[in-house]
PDB file of C-alpha atoms in Angstrom:
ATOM      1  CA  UNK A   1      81.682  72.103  78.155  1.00 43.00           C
ATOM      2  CA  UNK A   2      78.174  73.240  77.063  1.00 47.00           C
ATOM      3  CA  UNK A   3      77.657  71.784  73.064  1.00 46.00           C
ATOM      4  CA  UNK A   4      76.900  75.565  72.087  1.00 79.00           C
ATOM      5  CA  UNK A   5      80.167  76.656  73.121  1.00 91.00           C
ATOM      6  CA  UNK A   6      83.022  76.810  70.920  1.00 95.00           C
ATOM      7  CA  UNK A   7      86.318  78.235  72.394  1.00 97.00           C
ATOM      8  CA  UNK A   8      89.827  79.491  70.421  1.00 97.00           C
ATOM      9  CA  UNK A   9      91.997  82.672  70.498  1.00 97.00           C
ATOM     10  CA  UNK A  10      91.193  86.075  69.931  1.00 98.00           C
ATOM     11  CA  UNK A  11      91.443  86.981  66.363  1.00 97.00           C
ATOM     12  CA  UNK A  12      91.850  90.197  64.818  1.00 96.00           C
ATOM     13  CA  UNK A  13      88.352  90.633  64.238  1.00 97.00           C
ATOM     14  CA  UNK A  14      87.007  89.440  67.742  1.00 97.00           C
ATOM     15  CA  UNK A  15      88.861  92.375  69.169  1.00 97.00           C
ATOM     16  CA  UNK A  16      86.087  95.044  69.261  1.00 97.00           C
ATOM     17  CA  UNK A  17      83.243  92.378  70.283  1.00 97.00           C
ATOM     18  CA  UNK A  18      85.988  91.258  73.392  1.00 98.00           C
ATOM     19  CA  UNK A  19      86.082  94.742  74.474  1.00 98.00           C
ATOM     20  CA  UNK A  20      82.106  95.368  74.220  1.00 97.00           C
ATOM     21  CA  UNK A  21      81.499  92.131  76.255  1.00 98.00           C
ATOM     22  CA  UNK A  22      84.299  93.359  78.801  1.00 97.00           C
ATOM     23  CA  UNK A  23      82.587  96.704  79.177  1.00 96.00           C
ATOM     24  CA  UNK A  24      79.037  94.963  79.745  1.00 96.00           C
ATOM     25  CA  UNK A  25      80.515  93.020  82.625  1.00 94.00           C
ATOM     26  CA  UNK A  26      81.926  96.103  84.182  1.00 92.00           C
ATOM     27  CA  UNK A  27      85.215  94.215  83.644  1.00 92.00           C
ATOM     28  CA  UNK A  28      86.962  97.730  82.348  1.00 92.00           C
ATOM     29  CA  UNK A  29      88.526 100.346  84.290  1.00 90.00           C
ATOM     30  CA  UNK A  30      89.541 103.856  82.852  1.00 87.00           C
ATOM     31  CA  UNK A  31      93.282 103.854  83.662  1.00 86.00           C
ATOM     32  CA  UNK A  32      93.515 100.538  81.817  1.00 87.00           C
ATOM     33  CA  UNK A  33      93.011 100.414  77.982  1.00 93.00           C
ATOM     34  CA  UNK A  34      91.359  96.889  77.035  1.00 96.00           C
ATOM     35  CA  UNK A  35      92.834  97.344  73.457  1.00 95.00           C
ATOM     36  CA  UNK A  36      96.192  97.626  74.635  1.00 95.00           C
ATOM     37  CA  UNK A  37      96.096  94.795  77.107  1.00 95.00           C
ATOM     38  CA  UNK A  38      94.548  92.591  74.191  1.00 96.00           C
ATOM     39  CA  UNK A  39      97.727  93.967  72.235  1.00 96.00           C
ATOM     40  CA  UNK A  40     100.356  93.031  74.787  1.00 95.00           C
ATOM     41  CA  UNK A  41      98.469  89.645  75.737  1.00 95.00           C
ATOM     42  CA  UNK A  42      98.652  88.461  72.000  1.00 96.00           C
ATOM     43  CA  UNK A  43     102.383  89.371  71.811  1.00 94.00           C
ATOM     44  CA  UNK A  44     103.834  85.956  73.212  1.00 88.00           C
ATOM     45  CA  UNK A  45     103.788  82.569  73.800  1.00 92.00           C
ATOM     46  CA  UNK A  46     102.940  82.676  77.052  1.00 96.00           C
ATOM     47  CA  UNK A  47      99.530  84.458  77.341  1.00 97.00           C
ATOM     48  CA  UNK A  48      96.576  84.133  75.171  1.00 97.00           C
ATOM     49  CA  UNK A  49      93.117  85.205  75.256  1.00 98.00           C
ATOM     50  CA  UNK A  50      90.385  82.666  75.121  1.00 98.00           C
ATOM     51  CA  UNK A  51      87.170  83.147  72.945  1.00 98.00           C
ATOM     52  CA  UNK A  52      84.182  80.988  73.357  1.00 98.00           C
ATOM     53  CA  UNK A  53      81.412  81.396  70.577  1.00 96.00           C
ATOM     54  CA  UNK A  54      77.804  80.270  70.716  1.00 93.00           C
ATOM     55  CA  UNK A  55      75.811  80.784  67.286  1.00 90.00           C
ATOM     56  CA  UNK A  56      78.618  83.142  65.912  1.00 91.00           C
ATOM     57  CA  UNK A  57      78.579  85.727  69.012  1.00 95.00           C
ATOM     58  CA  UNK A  58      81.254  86.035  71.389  1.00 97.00           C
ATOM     59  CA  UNK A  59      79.447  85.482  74.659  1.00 97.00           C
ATOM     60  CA  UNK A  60      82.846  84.319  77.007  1.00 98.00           C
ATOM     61  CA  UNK A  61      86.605  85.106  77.323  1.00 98.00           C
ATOM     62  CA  UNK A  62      89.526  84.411  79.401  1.00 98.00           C
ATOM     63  CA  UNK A  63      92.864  86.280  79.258  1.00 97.00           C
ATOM     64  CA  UNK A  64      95.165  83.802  80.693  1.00 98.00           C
ATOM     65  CA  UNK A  65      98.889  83.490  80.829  1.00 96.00           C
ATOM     66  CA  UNK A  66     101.721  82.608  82.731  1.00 97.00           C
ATOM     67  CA  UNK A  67     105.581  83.066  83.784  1.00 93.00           C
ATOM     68  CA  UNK A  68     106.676  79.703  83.749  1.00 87.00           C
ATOM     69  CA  UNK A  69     105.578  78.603  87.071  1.00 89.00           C
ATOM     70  CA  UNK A  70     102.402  80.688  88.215  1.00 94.00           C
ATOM     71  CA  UNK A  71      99.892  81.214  86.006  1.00 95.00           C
ATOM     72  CA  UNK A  72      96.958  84.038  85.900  1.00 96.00           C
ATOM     73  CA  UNK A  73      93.683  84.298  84.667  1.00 97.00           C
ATOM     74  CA  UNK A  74      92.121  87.840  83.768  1.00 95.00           C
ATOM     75  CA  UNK A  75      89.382  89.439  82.007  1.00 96.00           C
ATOM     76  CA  UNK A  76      86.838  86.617  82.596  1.00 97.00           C
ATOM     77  CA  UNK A  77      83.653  87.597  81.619  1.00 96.00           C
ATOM     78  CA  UNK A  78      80.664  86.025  80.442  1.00 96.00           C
ATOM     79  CA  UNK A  79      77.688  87.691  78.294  1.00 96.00           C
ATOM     80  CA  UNK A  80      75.150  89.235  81.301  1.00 95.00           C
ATOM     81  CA  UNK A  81      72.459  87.335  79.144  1.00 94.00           C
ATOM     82  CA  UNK A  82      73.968  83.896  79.133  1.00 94.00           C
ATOM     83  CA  UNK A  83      75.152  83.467  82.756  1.00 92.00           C
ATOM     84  CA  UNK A  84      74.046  80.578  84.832  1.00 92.00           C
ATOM     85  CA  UNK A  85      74.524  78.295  81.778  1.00 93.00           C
ATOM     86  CA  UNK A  86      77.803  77.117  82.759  1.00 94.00           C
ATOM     87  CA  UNK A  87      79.822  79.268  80.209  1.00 96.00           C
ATOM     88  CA  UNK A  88      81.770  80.462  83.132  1.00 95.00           C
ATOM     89  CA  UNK A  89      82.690  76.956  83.954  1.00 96.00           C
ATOM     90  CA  UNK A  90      83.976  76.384  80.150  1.00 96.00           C
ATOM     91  CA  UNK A  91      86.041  79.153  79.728  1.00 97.00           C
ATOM     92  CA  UNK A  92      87.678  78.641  83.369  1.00 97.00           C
ATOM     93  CA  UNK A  93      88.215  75.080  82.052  1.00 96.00           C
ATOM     94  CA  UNK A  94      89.671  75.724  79.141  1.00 97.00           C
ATOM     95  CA  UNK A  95      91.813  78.359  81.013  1.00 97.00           C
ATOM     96  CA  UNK A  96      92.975  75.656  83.138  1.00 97.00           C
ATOM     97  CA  UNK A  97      93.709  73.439  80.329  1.00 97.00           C
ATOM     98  CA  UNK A  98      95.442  76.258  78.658  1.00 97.00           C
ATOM     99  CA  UNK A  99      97.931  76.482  81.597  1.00 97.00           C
ATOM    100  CA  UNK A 100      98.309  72.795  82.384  1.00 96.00           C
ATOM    101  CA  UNK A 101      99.621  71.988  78.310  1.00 95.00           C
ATOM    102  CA  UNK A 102     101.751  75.151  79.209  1.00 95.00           C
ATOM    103  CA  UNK A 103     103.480  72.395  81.921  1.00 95.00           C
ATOM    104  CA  UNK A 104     101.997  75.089  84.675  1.00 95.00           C
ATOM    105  CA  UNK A 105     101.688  74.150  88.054  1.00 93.00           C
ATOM    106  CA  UNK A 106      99.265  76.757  89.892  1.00 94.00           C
ATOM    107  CA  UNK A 107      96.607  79.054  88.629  1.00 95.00           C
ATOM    108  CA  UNK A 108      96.152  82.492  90.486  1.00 94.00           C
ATOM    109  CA  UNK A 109      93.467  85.406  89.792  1.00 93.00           C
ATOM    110  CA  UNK A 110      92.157  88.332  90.955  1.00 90.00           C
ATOM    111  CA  UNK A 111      89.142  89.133  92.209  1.00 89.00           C
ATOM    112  CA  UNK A 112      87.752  92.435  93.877  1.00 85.00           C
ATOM    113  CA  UNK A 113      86.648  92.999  97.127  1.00 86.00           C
ATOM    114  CA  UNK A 114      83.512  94.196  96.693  1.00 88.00           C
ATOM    115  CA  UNK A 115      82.994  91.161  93.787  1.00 87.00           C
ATOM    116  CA  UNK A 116      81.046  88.765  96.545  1.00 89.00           C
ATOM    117  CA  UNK A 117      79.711  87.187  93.356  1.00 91.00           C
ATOM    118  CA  UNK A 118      83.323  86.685  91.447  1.00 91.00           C
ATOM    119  CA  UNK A 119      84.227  85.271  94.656  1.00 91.00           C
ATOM    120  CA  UNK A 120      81.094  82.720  95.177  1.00 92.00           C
ATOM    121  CA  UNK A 121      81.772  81.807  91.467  1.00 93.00           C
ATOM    122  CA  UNK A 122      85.442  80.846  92.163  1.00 93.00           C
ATOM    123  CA  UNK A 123      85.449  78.986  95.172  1.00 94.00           C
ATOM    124  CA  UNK A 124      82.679  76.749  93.569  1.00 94.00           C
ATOM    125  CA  UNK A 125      85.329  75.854  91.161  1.00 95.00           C
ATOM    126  CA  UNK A 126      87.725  74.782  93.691  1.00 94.00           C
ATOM    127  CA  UNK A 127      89.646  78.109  94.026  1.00 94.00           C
ATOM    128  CA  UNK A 128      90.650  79.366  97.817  1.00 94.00           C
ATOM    129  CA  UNK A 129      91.456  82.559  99.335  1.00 91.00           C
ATOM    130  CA  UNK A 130      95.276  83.344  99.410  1.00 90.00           C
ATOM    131  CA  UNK A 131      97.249  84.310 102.511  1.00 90.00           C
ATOM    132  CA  UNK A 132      99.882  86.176 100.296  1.00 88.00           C
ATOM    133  CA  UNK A 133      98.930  89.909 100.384  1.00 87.00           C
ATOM    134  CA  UNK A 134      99.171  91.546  96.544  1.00 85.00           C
ATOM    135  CA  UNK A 135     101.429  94.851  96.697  1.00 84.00           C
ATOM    136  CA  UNK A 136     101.177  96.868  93.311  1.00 83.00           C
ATOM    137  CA  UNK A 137     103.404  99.933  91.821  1.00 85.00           C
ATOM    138  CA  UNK A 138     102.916 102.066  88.559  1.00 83.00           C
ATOM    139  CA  UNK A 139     106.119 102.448  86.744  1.00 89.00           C
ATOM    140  CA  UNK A 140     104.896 104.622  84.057  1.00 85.00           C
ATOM    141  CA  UNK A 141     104.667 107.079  87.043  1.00 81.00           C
ATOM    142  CA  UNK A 142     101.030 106.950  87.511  1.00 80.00           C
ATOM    143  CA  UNK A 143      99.605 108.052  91.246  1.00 78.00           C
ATOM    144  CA  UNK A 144      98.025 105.098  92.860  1.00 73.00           C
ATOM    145  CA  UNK A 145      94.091 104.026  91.961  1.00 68.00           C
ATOM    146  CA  UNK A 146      92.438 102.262  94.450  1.00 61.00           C
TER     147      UNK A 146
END
């Protein structure tokens, strides 16, 4: 982990600064409220969202969290101006570690098609492409967003 970076949970006040840093990574999407899905992460024991500091600014997250056999990492973003430094690497680690003290087994995210860079990222961590096919549904009634 780089010596600059210091990682815990999200605390009350990190929440608007999470958001912000979410928003400059193009992380957000307008049918999903990033306040909301801080909200329900922080609800339980099993999810959490990771924080990593470097000189008092919040420059990486992870939400990560798990339902007792897979786990799932979301929102990772790190600060546009501080990537290449290996804060990606810390916060994935510290995800990791996060699910194996859980007693986890697998780790499973996410990425977009159209992310070639999210992917590149990933599979230089060790992560591979899935065979399973992900099928979603809106039960608040919601049409479909691609």
């Amino acid at each position: 982990m780089p010596a600059s970076l210091a990682i815990a949970e999200i605390t009350d006040a990190d929440v608007a600064a999470v958001v912000a840093l979410w928003q400059a990574c193009g992380l957000t999407r307008p049918w999903n409220d990033p306040a909301a899905d801080i909200a329900l992460a922080r609800r339980g024991p099993s999810s959490a969202i990771l924080v990593g500091h470097s000189s008092g600014t919040i420059v990486a997250t992870a939400m990560v969290g798990h339902d007792g056999h897979r786990g799932w990492v979301y929102y990772v973003a790190v600060d546009p101006n501080c990537q290449g430094k290996g804060l990606g690497r810390a916060i994935m680690a510290a995800a990791e570690d996060w699910l194996r003290n859980a007693g986890v087994p697998k780790l499973q995210l996410l990425v977009r098609r159209e992310n070639a860079k999210a992917g590149g990222f990933y599979q230089s961590l060790g992560y591979e492409e899935s065979t399973s096919v992900m099928l979603a549904k809106w039960l608040d009634g919601r049409e479909a967003i691609p």
